[in-house]
Amino acid sequence: NDPHSCRGRVFPPLVPGANDDLGEDGAVLAFAIVEYMRRFLSRKFGMPELQEPEALLQWLHTDDLAGEVADDLPTWAYAIPHIDAANRPSYAVSAILYLSTGGGLDFEGGRLLFHGDEADSAIVPREGRLMAFTSGVENPHSIERVTAGERFALSVWFKDSD
């Protein structure tokens, strides 16, 4: 099972055929956002040429906890601590652009958790916030289950040219 394949509430917006689901304007917008993120993060991380992005539009909803969706999708694999580069060794930078706000505004739960040796740290999603971090062993992370409402995000993984 490829976690980047198109299933249910997870959709890869940069693949051929994305126009069919997003419409031409939506597909162009998704590409433009990812390209802007690539250039911005290349500068911020001092990696001159981040490239070959892979992306997922994600919709996490309380309905994902029961019934057919939970049975058919690996949606809650995100809740298990993981390292992105362990899944794809070529990943250099991981990024999440939040399209909705947590803390009870649009949804409850759904925080990004970074797991440290001594303690975990939590990031509450805010619409328009871009979170980016290196994809290696230094950043084990997970996403809390959404307990109410709907969490929308664009997740992108970039490869380094080196």
Short mmCIF file of N, CA and C in Angstrom, two decimals:
data_model
loop_
_atom_site.label_atom_id
_atom_site.label_comp_id
_atom_site.label_asym_id
_atom_site.label_seq_id
_atom_site.Cartn_x
_atom_site.Cartn_y
_atom_site.Cartn_z
N ASN A 1 0.84 -1.20 0.00
CA ASN A 1 0.00 0.00 0.00
C ASN A 1 0.87 1.24 0.00
N ASP A 2 0.71 2.08 -0.98
CA ASP A 2 1.44 3.33 -1.09
C ASP A 2 0.67 4.42 -0.37
N PRO A 3 1.26 5.05 0.69
CA PRO A 3 0.53 6.08 1.42
C PRO A 3 0.27 7.32 0.58
N HIS A 4 0.88 7.42 -0.61
CA HIS A 4 0.69 8.58 -1.45
C HIS A 4 -0.32 8.33 -2.58
N SER A 5 -1.00 7.21 -2.54
CA SER A 5 -1.98 6.94 -3.58
C SER A 5 -3.30 7.63 -3.24
N CYS A 6 -4.14 7.80 -4.24
CA CYS A 6 -5.40 8.52 -4.08
C CYS A 6 -6.44 7.59 -3.49
N ARG A 7 -6.84 7.86 -2.25
CA ARG A 7 -7.87 7.05 -1.60
C ARG A 7 -8.72 7.95 -0.72
N GLY A 8 -10.02 7.89 -0.88
CA GLY A 8 -10.97 8.54 0.02
C GLY A 8 -10.65 9.99 0.33
N ARG A 9 -10.19 10.24 1.53
CA ARG A 9 -10.01 11.58 2.04
C ARG A 9 -8.56 12.06 1.94
N VAL A 10 -7.76 11.36 1.18
CA VAL A 10 -6.37 11.74 0.95
C VAL A 10 -6.19 11.79 -0.57
N PHE A 11 -5.72 12.95 -1.07
CA PHE A 11 -5.65 13.10 -2.52
C PHE A 11 -4.33 13.74 -2.93
N PRO A 12 -3.58 13.12 -3.86
CA PRO A 12 -2.34 13.73 -4.35
C PRO A 12 -2.62 14.74 -5.47
N PRO A 13 -2.46 16.06 -5.21
CA PRO A 13 -2.86 17.07 -6.18
C PRO A 13 -1.88 17.30 -7.32
N LEU A 14 -0.70 16.70 -7.29
CA LEU A 14 0.31 16.96 -8.31
C LEU A 14 0.44 15.85 -9.34
N VAL A 15 -0.45 14.88 -9.30
CA VAL A 15 -0.36 13.74 -10.21
C VAL A 15 -1.15 14.00 -11.49
N PRO A 16 -0.78 13.31 -12.59
CA PRO A 16 -1.61 13.42 -13.79
C PRO A 16 -3.05 13.03 -13.46
N GLY A 17 -3.99 13.77 -13.99
CA GLY A 17 -5.39 13.49 -13.70
C GLY A 17 -5.95 14.31 -12.56
N ALA A 18 -5.13 15.10 -11.89
CA ALA A 18 -5.61 15.92 -10.77
C ALA A 18 -6.67 16.91 -11.25
N ASN A 19 -6.58 17.35 -12.51
CA ASN A 19 -7.59 18.27 -13.05
C ASN A 19 -8.99 17.67 -12.96
N ASP A 20 -9.09 16.35 -13.10
CA ASP A 20 -10.39 15.70 -13.06
C ASP A 20 -11.08 15.90 -11.71
N ASP A 21 -10.31 15.90 -10.64
CA ASP A 21 -10.89 16.03 -9.31
C ASP A 21 -10.86 17.46 -8.78
N LEU A 22 -9.82 18.22 -9.11
CA LEU A 22 -9.68 19.58 -8.59
C LEU A 22 -10.21 20.64 -9.53
N GLY A 23 -10.41 20.28 -10.80
CA GLY A 23 -10.70 21.27 -11.82
C GLY A 23 -9.39 21.91 -12.25
N GLU A 24 -9.39 22.51 -13.42
CA GLU A 24 -8.14 23.08 -13.94
C GLU A 24 -7.61 24.18 -13.02
N ASP A 25 -8.48 25.08 -12.54
CA ASP A 25 -8.03 26.16 -11.67
C ASP A 25 -7.47 25.61 -10.36
N GLY A 26 -8.11 24.62 -9.80
CA GLY A 26 -7.65 24.03 -8.54
C GLY A 26 -6.31 23.35 -8.70
N ALA A 27 -6.12 22.64 -9.82
CA ALA A 27 -4.84 21.95 -10.06
C ALA A 27 -3.72 22.97 -10.27
N VAL A 28 -4.00 24.05 -11.01
CA VAL A 28 -3.00 25.10 -11.23
C VAL A 28 -2.64 25.77 -9.90
N LEU A 29 -3.65 26.03 -9.07
CA LEU A 29 -3.41 26.65 -7.76
C LEU A 29 -2.57 25.74 -6.88
N ALA A 30 -2.89 24.45 -6.83
CA ALA A 30 -2.11 23.51 -6.01
C ALA A 30 -0.65 23.49 -6.46
N PHE A 31 -0.42 23.44 -7.76
CA PHE A 31 0.94 23.44 -8.28
C PHE A 31 1.66 24.74 -7.90
N ALA A 32 0.98 25.87 -8.03
CA ALA A 32 1.60 27.17 -7.72
C ALA A 32 1.95 27.27 -6.24
N ILE A 33 1.08 26.80 -5.37
CA ILE A 33 1.36 26.82 -3.92
C ILE A 33 2.58 25.97 -3.60
N VAL A 34 2.62 24.77 -4.14
CA VAL A 34 3.75 23.87 -3.87
C VAL A 34 5.05 24.47 -4.43
N GLU A 35 5.00 25.07 -5.58
CA GLU A 35 6.19 25.69 -6.16
C GLU A 35 6.67 26.86 -5.30
N TYR A 36 5.75 27.67 -4.80
CA TYR A 36 6.12 28.76 -3.91
C TYR A 36 6.77 28.20 -2.64
N MET A 37 6.17 27.16 -2.07
CA MET A 37 6.73 26.52 -0.88
C MET A 37 8.14 26.02 -1.17
N ARG A 38 8.35 25.41 -2.33
CA ARG A 38 9.66 24.86 -2.69
C ARG A 38 10.72 25.96 -2.70
N ARG A 39 10.43 27.07 -3.36
CA ARG A 39 11.41 28.16 -3.43
C ARG A 39 11.66 28.77 -2.06
N PHE A 40 10.60 29.02 -1.30
CA PHE A 40 10.72 29.60 0.03
C PHE A 40 11.53 28.71 0.97
N LEU A 41 11.20 27.42 0.99
CA LEU A 41 11.89 26.49 1.90
C LEU A 41 13.32 26.22 1.46
N SER A 42 13.59 26.27 0.16
CA SER A 42 14.98 26.14 -0.30
C SER A 42 15.84 27.22 0.33
N ARG A 43 15.33 28.46 0.35
CA ARG A 43 16.08 29.56 0.98
C ARG A 43 16.18 29.37 2.49
N LYS A 44 15.07 29.06 3.13
CA LYS A 44 15.04 28.96 4.60
C LYS A 44 15.93 27.83 5.13
N PHE A 45 15.98 26.72 4.41
CA PHE A 45 16.78 25.58 4.87
C PHE A 45 18.17 25.57 4.27
N GLY A 46 18.50 26.56 3.44
CA GLY A 46 19.82 26.62 2.84
C GLY A 46 20.11 25.46 1.92
N MET A 47 19.07 24.94 1.31
CA MET A 47 19.20 23.84 0.34
C MET A 47 18.84 24.44 -1.01
N PRO A 48 19.84 24.77 -1.82
CA PRO A 48 19.59 25.56 -3.03
C PRO A 48 18.56 24.97 -3.98
N GLU A 49 18.40 23.69 -3.98
CA GLU A 49 17.51 23.13 -4.99
C GLU A 49 16.68 21.98 -4.44
N LEU A 50 15.70 22.31 -3.58
CA LEU A 50 14.73 21.29 -3.23
C LEU A 50 13.96 20.97 -4.51
N GLN A 51 13.63 19.71 -4.70
CA GLN A 51 13.02 19.31 -5.96
C GLN A 51 12.06 18.16 -5.78
N GLU A 52 11.44 17.78 -6.88
CA GLU A 52 10.55 16.62 -6.98
C GLU A 52 9.58 16.50 -5.80
N PRO A 53 8.76 17.53 -5.59
CA PRO A 53 7.83 17.45 -4.47
C PRO A 53 6.78 16.35 -4.66
N GLU A 54 6.39 15.76 -3.55
CA GLU A 54 5.23 14.88 -3.51
C GLU A 54 4.28 15.52 -2.52
N ALA A 55 3.00 15.49 -2.80
CA ALA A 55 2.05 16.22 -1.97
C ALA A 55 0.78 15.42 -1.76
N LEU A 56 0.11 15.73 -0.65
CA LEU A 56 -1.20 15.17 -0.35
C LEU A 56 -2.10 16.26 0.21
N LEU A 57 -3.29 16.37 -0.35
CA LEU A 57 -4.35 17.14 0.31
C LEU A 57 -5.02 16.16 1.26
N GLN A 58 -5.14 16.56 2.53
CA GLN A 58 -5.68 15.64 3.54
C GLN A 58 -6.91 16.25 4.21
N TRP A 59 -7.92 15.42 4.34
CA TRP A 59 -9.11 15.80 5.06
C TRP A 59 -9.30 14.77 6.16
N LEU A 60 -9.04 15.17 7.39
CA LEU A 60 -9.23 14.28 8.53
C LEU A 60 -10.49 14.73 9.26
N HIS A 61 -11.37 13.78 9.53
CA HIS A 61 -12.70 14.07 10.05
C HIS A 61 -13.05 13.02 11.09
N THR A 62 -13.91 13.36 12.02
CA THR A 62 -14.29 12.39 13.05
C THR A 62 -14.95 11.16 12.45
N ASP A 63 -15.58 11.27 11.28
CA ASP A 63 -16.18 10.10 10.64
C ASP A 63 -15.13 9.06 10.25
N ASP A 64 -13.86 9.48 10.19
CA ASP A 64 -12.80 8.55 9.83
C ASP A 64 -12.54 7.53 10.93
N LEU A 65 -13.13 7.75 12.11
CA LEU A 65 -12.87 6.86 13.23
C LEU A 65 -13.73 5.60 13.21
N ALA A 66 -14.75 5.58 12.38
CA ALA A 66 -15.65 4.44 12.41
C ALA A 66 -16.11 4.09 11.00
N GLY A 67 -16.56 2.87 10.84
CA GLY A 67 -17.17 2.45 9.60
C GLY A 67 -16.19 2.21 8.48
N GLU A 68 -16.69 2.34 7.26
CA GLU A 68 -15.94 1.98 6.07
C GLU A 68 -14.64 2.75 5.91
N VAL A 69 -14.66 4.04 6.24
CA VAL A 69 -13.45 4.84 6.03
C VAL A 69 -12.31 4.29 6.87
N ALA A 70 -12.56 4.03 8.15
CA ALA A 70 -11.51 3.50 9.02
C ALA A 70 -11.04 2.14 8.54
N ASP A 71 -11.94 1.34 7.99
CA ASP A 71 -11.56 0.02 7.51
C ASP A 71 -10.75 0.09 6.23
N ASP A 72 -11.05 1.06 5.36
CA ASP A 72 -10.44 1.12 4.03
C ASP A 72 -9.20 1.99 3.93
N LEU A 73 -9.03 2.94 4.83
CA LEU A 73 -7.94 3.90 4.69
C LEU A 73 -6.92 3.77 5.81
N PRO A 74 -5.66 4.02 5.49
CA PRO A 74 -4.65 4.06 6.54
C PRO A 74 -4.59 5.45 7.18
N THR A 75 -5.75 6.12 7.28
CA THR A 75 -5.80 7.51 7.74
C THR A 75 -5.09 7.67 9.08
N TRP A 76 -5.29 6.76 9.99
CA TRP A 76 -4.73 6.95 11.32
C TRP A 76 -3.32 6.41 11.45
N ALA A 77 -2.72 6.00 10.34
CA ALA A 77 -1.29 5.71 10.36
C ALA A 77 -0.52 6.97 10.74
N TYR A 78 -1.11 8.14 10.48
CA TYR A 78 -0.47 9.39 10.85
C TYR A 78 -0.35 9.52 12.37
N ALA A 79 -1.23 8.85 13.12
CA ALA A 79 -1.21 8.94 14.58
C ALA A 79 -0.06 8.15 15.20
N ILE A 80 0.60 7.34 14.42
CA ILE A 80 1.74 6.56 14.90
C ILE A 80 3.01 7.38 14.69
N PRO A 81 3.84 7.56 15.73
CA PRO A 81 5.08 8.31 15.52
C PRO A 81 5.89 7.71 14.37
N HIS A 82 6.40 8.61 13.51
CA HIS A 82 7.14 8.15 12.34
C HIS A 82 8.16 9.20 11.91
N ILE A 83 9.05 8.77 11.03
CA ILE A 83 10.07 9.63 10.44
C ILE A 83 9.84 9.58 8.93
N ASP A 84 9.62 10.72 8.32
CA ASP A 84 9.27 10.74 6.90
C ASP A 84 10.34 10.10 6.02
N ALA A 85 11.62 10.38 6.31
CA ALA A 85 12.70 9.82 5.49
C ALA A 85 12.84 8.31 5.68
N ALA A 86 12.25 7.75 6.72
CA ALA A 86 12.25 6.29 6.87
C ALA A 86 11.31 5.66 5.85
N ASN A 87 10.26 6.40 5.48
CA ASN A 87 9.32 5.92 4.46
C ASN A 87 9.87 6.12 3.06
N ARG A 88 10.51 7.26 2.84
CA ARG A 88 11.12 7.60 1.56
C ARG A 88 12.48 8.24 1.85
N PRO A 89 13.57 7.48 1.75
CA PRO A 89 14.90 8.00 2.12
C PRO A 89 15.30 9.27 1.37
N SER A 90 14.71 9.54 0.23
CA SER A 90 15.08 10.74 -0.53
C SER A 90 14.46 12.02 0.02
N TYR A 91 13.52 11.92 0.95
CA TYR A 91 12.90 13.13 1.51
C TYR A 91 13.92 13.91 2.33
N ALA A 92 13.97 15.23 2.10
CA ALA A 92 14.87 16.12 2.84
C ALA A 92 14.11 17.07 3.74
N VAL A 93 13.00 17.63 3.25
CA VAL A 93 12.20 18.59 4.00
C VAL A 93 10.74 18.20 3.89
N SER A 94 10.07 18.21 5.03
CA SER A 94 8.63 17.95 5.10
C SER A 94 7.93 19.26 5.45
N ALA A 95 6.76 19.49 4.87
CA ALA A 95 6.04 20.74 5.13
C ALA A 95 4.55 20.48 5.18
N ILE A 96 3.87 21.23 6.02
CA ILE A 96 2.41 21.16 6.13
C ILE A 96 1.87 22.58 6.07
N LEU A 97 0.99 22.84 5.12
CA LEU A 97 0.27 24.10 5.05
C LEU A 97 -1.14 23.83 5.56
N TYR A 98 -1.48 24.46 6.67
CA TYR A 98 -2.79 24.22 7.27
C TYR A 98 -3.86 25.03 6.55
N LEU A 99 -4.97 24.37 6.24
CA LEU A 99 -6.08 24.99 5.53
C LEU A 99 -7.30 25.15 6.44
N SER A 100 -7.16 24.77 7.71
CA SER A 100 -8.19 24.97 8.72
C SER A 100 -7.50 25.14 10.07
N THR A 101 -8.26 25.55 11.07
CA THR A 101 -7.70 25.89 12.38
C THR A 101 -8.21 24.95 13.46
N GLY A 102 -7.27 24.46 14.28
CA GLY A 102 -7.60 23.58 15.39
C GLY A 102 -7.97 24.37 16.64
N GLY A 103 -7.86 23.71 17.79
CA GLY A 103 -8.16 24.37 19.06
C GLY A 103 -9.64 24.67 19.23
N GLY A 104 -10.49 23.97 18.50
CA GLY A 104 -11.93 24.15 18.66
C GLY A 104 -12.58 25.06 17.63
N LEU A 105 -11.79 25.77 16.83
CA LEU A 105 -12.41 26.65 15.84
C LEU A 105 -13.03 25.83 14.71
N ASP A 106 -12.22 25.06 13.98
CA ASP A 106 -12.73 24.18 12.93
C ASP A 106 -12.73 22.71 13.37
N PHE A 107 -11.85 22.36 14.28
CA PHE A 107 -11.75 20.97 14.74
C PHE A 107 -11.04 20.91 16.09
N GLU A 108 -11.20 19.77 16.75
CA GLU A 108 -10.49 19.45 18.00
C GLU A 108 -9.52 18.32 17.71
N GLY A 109 -8.42 18.28 18.46
CA GLY A 109 -7.39 17.27 18.21
C GLY A 109 -6.59 17.70 16.99
N GLY A 110 -5.97 16.74 16.32
CA GLY A 110 -5.28 17.02 15.06
C GLY A 110 -4.01 17.83 15.17
N ARG A 111 -3.45 17.94 16.41
CA ARG A 111 -2.21 18.70 16.54
C ARG A 111 -1.05 17.90 15.96
N LEU A 112 -0.03 18.60 15.48
CA LEU A 112 1.22 17.99 15.04
C LEU A 112 2.08 17.81 16.28
N LEU A 113 2.47 16.58 16.55
CA LEU A 113 3.29 16.27 17.74
C LEU A 113 4.69 15.89 17.31
N PHE A 114 5.68 16.56 17.91
CA PHE A 114 7.07 16.16 17.74
C PHE A 114 7.47 15.41 19.00
N HIS A 115 8.07 14.23 18.82
CA HIS A 115 8.39 13.35 19.94
C HIS A 115 9.87 13.47 20.28
N GLY A 116 10.14 13.98 21.50
CA GLY A 116 11.51 14.14 21.95
C GLY A 116 11.86 13.10 23.00
N ASP A 117 13.13 13.04 23.37
CA ASP A 117 13.58 12.09 24.38
C ASP A 117 12.94 12.38 25.73
N GLU A 118 12.81 13.64 26.08
CA GLU A 118 12.32 14.02 27.40
C GLU A 118 10.83 14.38 27.39
N ALA A 119 10.38 15.03 26.32
CA ALA A 119 8.98 15.48 26.26
C ALA A 119 8.57 15.67 24.81
N ASP A 120 7.28 15.68 24.60
CA ASP A 120 6.74 15.95 23.27
C ASP A 120 6.37 17.43 23.19
N SER A 121 6.40 17.97 21.99
CA SER A 121 5.90 19.32 21.77
C SER A 121 4.76 19.24 20.76
N ALA A 122 3.79 20.13 20.92
CA ALA A 122 2.59 20.10 20.08
C ALA A 122 2.41 21.43 19.36
N ILE A 123 2.02 21.34 18.10
CA ILE A 123 1.73 22.50 17.27
C ILE A 123 0.24 22.46 16.95
N VAL A 124 -0.47 23.52 17.34
CA VAL A 124 -1.90 23.61 17.02
C VAL A 124 -2.02 24.19 15.61
N PRO A 125 -2.68 23.48 14.70
CA PRO A 125 -2.85 24.00 13.35
C PRO A 125 -3.63 25.31 13.33
N ARG A 126 -3.17 26.23 12.50
CA ARG A 126 -3.85 27.50 12.26
C ARG A 126 -3.92 27.70 10.74
N GLU A 127 -5.08 28.04 10.22
CA GLU A 127 -5.24 28.26 8.79
C GLU A 127 -4.18 29.23 8.28
N GLY A 128 -3.46 28.82 7.23
CA GLY A 128 -2.42 29.65 6.64
C GLY A 128 -1.04 29.43 7.22
N ARG A 129 -0.93 28.70 8.34
CA ARG A 129 0.38 28.43 8.95
C ARG A 129 1.11 27.38 8.14
N LEU A 130 2.38 27.65 7.87
CA LEU A 130 3.24 26.68 7.19
C LEU A 130 4.24 26.15 8.21
N MET A 131 4.20 24.86 8.44
CA MET A 131 5.16 24.18 9.32
C MET A 131 6.11 23.39 8.42
N ALA A 132 7.41 23.56 8.64
CA ALA A 132 8.39 22.83 7.84
C ALA A 132 9.50 22.34 8.75
N PHE A 133 10.02 21.17 8.44
CA PHE A 133 11.07 20.56 9.26
C PHE A 133 11.83 19.56 8.40
N THR A 134 13.05 19.27 8.81
CA THR A 134 13.82 18.27 8.09
C THR A 134 13.15 16.91 8.28
N SER A 135 13.29 16.06 7.30
CA SER A 135 12.54 14.80 7.25
C SER A 135 13.23 13.63 7.95
N GLY A 136 14.40 13.87 8.55
CA GLY A 136 15.20 12.77 9.10
C GLY A 136 14.87 12.38 10.53
N VAL A 137 15.76 11.57 11.10
CA VAL A 137 15.56 10.98 12.43
C VAL A 137 15.47 12.03 13.54
N GLU A 138 15.91 13.25 13.25
CA GLU A 138 15.85 14.31 14.25
C GLU A 138 14.43 14.81 14.49
N ASN A 139 13.47 14.39 13.66
CA ASN A 139 12.09 14.90 13.78
C ASN A 139 11.03 13.80 13.75
N PRO A 140 11.07 12.87 14.72
CA PRO A 140 9.95 11.92 14.79
C PRO A 140 8.68 12.68 15.16
N HIS A 141 7.58 12.36 14.50
CA HIS A 141 6.36 13.12 14.71
C HIS A 141 5.13 12.26 14.43
N SER A 142 3.98 12.79 14.80
CA SER A 142 2.70 12.15 14.52
C SER A 142 1.63 13.24 14.51
N ILE A 143 0.42 12.85 14.14
CA ILE A 143 -0.72 13.76 14.17
C ILE A 143 -1.77 13.14 15.08
N GLU A 144 -2.26 13.93 16.03
CA GLU A 144 -3.32 13.46 16.92
C GLU A 144 -4.58 13.16 16.10
N ARG A 145 -5.37 12.25 16.60
CA ARG A 145 -6.67 12.00 15.98
C ARG A 145 -7.54 13.23 16.11
N VAL A 146 -8.31 13.49 15.08
CA VAL A 146 -9.31 14.55 15.12
C VAL A 146 -10.51 14.02 15.88
N THR A 147 -10.92 14.74 16.93
CA THR A 147 -12.03 14.27 17.77
C THR A 147 -13.33 15.00 17.49
N ALA A 148 -13.27 16.13 16.81
CA ALA A 148 -14.47 16.86 16.41
C ALA A 148 -14.11 17.77 15.24
N GLY A 149 -15.03 17.93 14.30
CA GLY A 149 -14.82 18.84 13.19
C GLY A 149 -14.00 18.24 12.07
N GLU A 150 -13.42 19.12 11.24
CA GLU A 150 -12.70 18.71 10.04
C GLU A 150 -11.36 19.43 9.95
N ARG A 151 -10.29 18.65 9.74
CA ARG A 151 -8.94 19.19 9.61
C ARG A 151 -8.50 19.05 8.16
N PHE A 152 -8.19 20.19 7.52
CA PHE A 152 -7.71 20.20 6.13
C PHE A 152 -6.27 20.68 6.12
N ALA A 153 -5.43 20.01 5.33
CA ALA A 153 -4.02 20.41 5.22
C ALA A 153 -3.46 19.95 3.88
N LEU A 154 -2.42 20.67 3.45
CA LEU A 154 -1.63 20.27 2.29
C LEU A 154 -0.27 19.87 2.82
N SER A 155 0.06 18.59 2.73
CA SER A 155 1.37 18.08 3.16
C SER A 155 2.23 17.89 1.94
N VAL A 156 3.51 18.33 2.05
CA VAL A 156 4.42 18.24 0.92
C VAL A 156 5.78 17.75 1.42
N TRP A 157 6.39 16.87 0.63
CA TRP A 157 7.72 16.36 0.93
C TRP A 157 8.63 16.70 -0.24
N PHE A 158 9.79 17.28 0.07
CA PHE A 158 10.74 17.69 -0.95
C PHE A 158 12.02 16.86 -0.85
N LYS A 159 12.62 16.62 -2.00
CA LYS A 159 13.92 15.95 -2.07
C LYS A 159 14.99 17.01 -2.28
N ASP A 160 16.20 16.75 -1.77
CA ASP A 160 17.33 17.66 -1.97
C ASP A 160 18.10 17.17 -3.17
N SER A 161 18.67 18.11 -3.93
CA SER A 161 19.42 17.74 -5.13
C SER A 161 20.76 17.10 -4.80
N ASP A 162 21.25 17.27 -3.56
CA ASP A 162 22.55 16.71 -3.19
C ASP A 162 22.50 15.22 -2.96
#
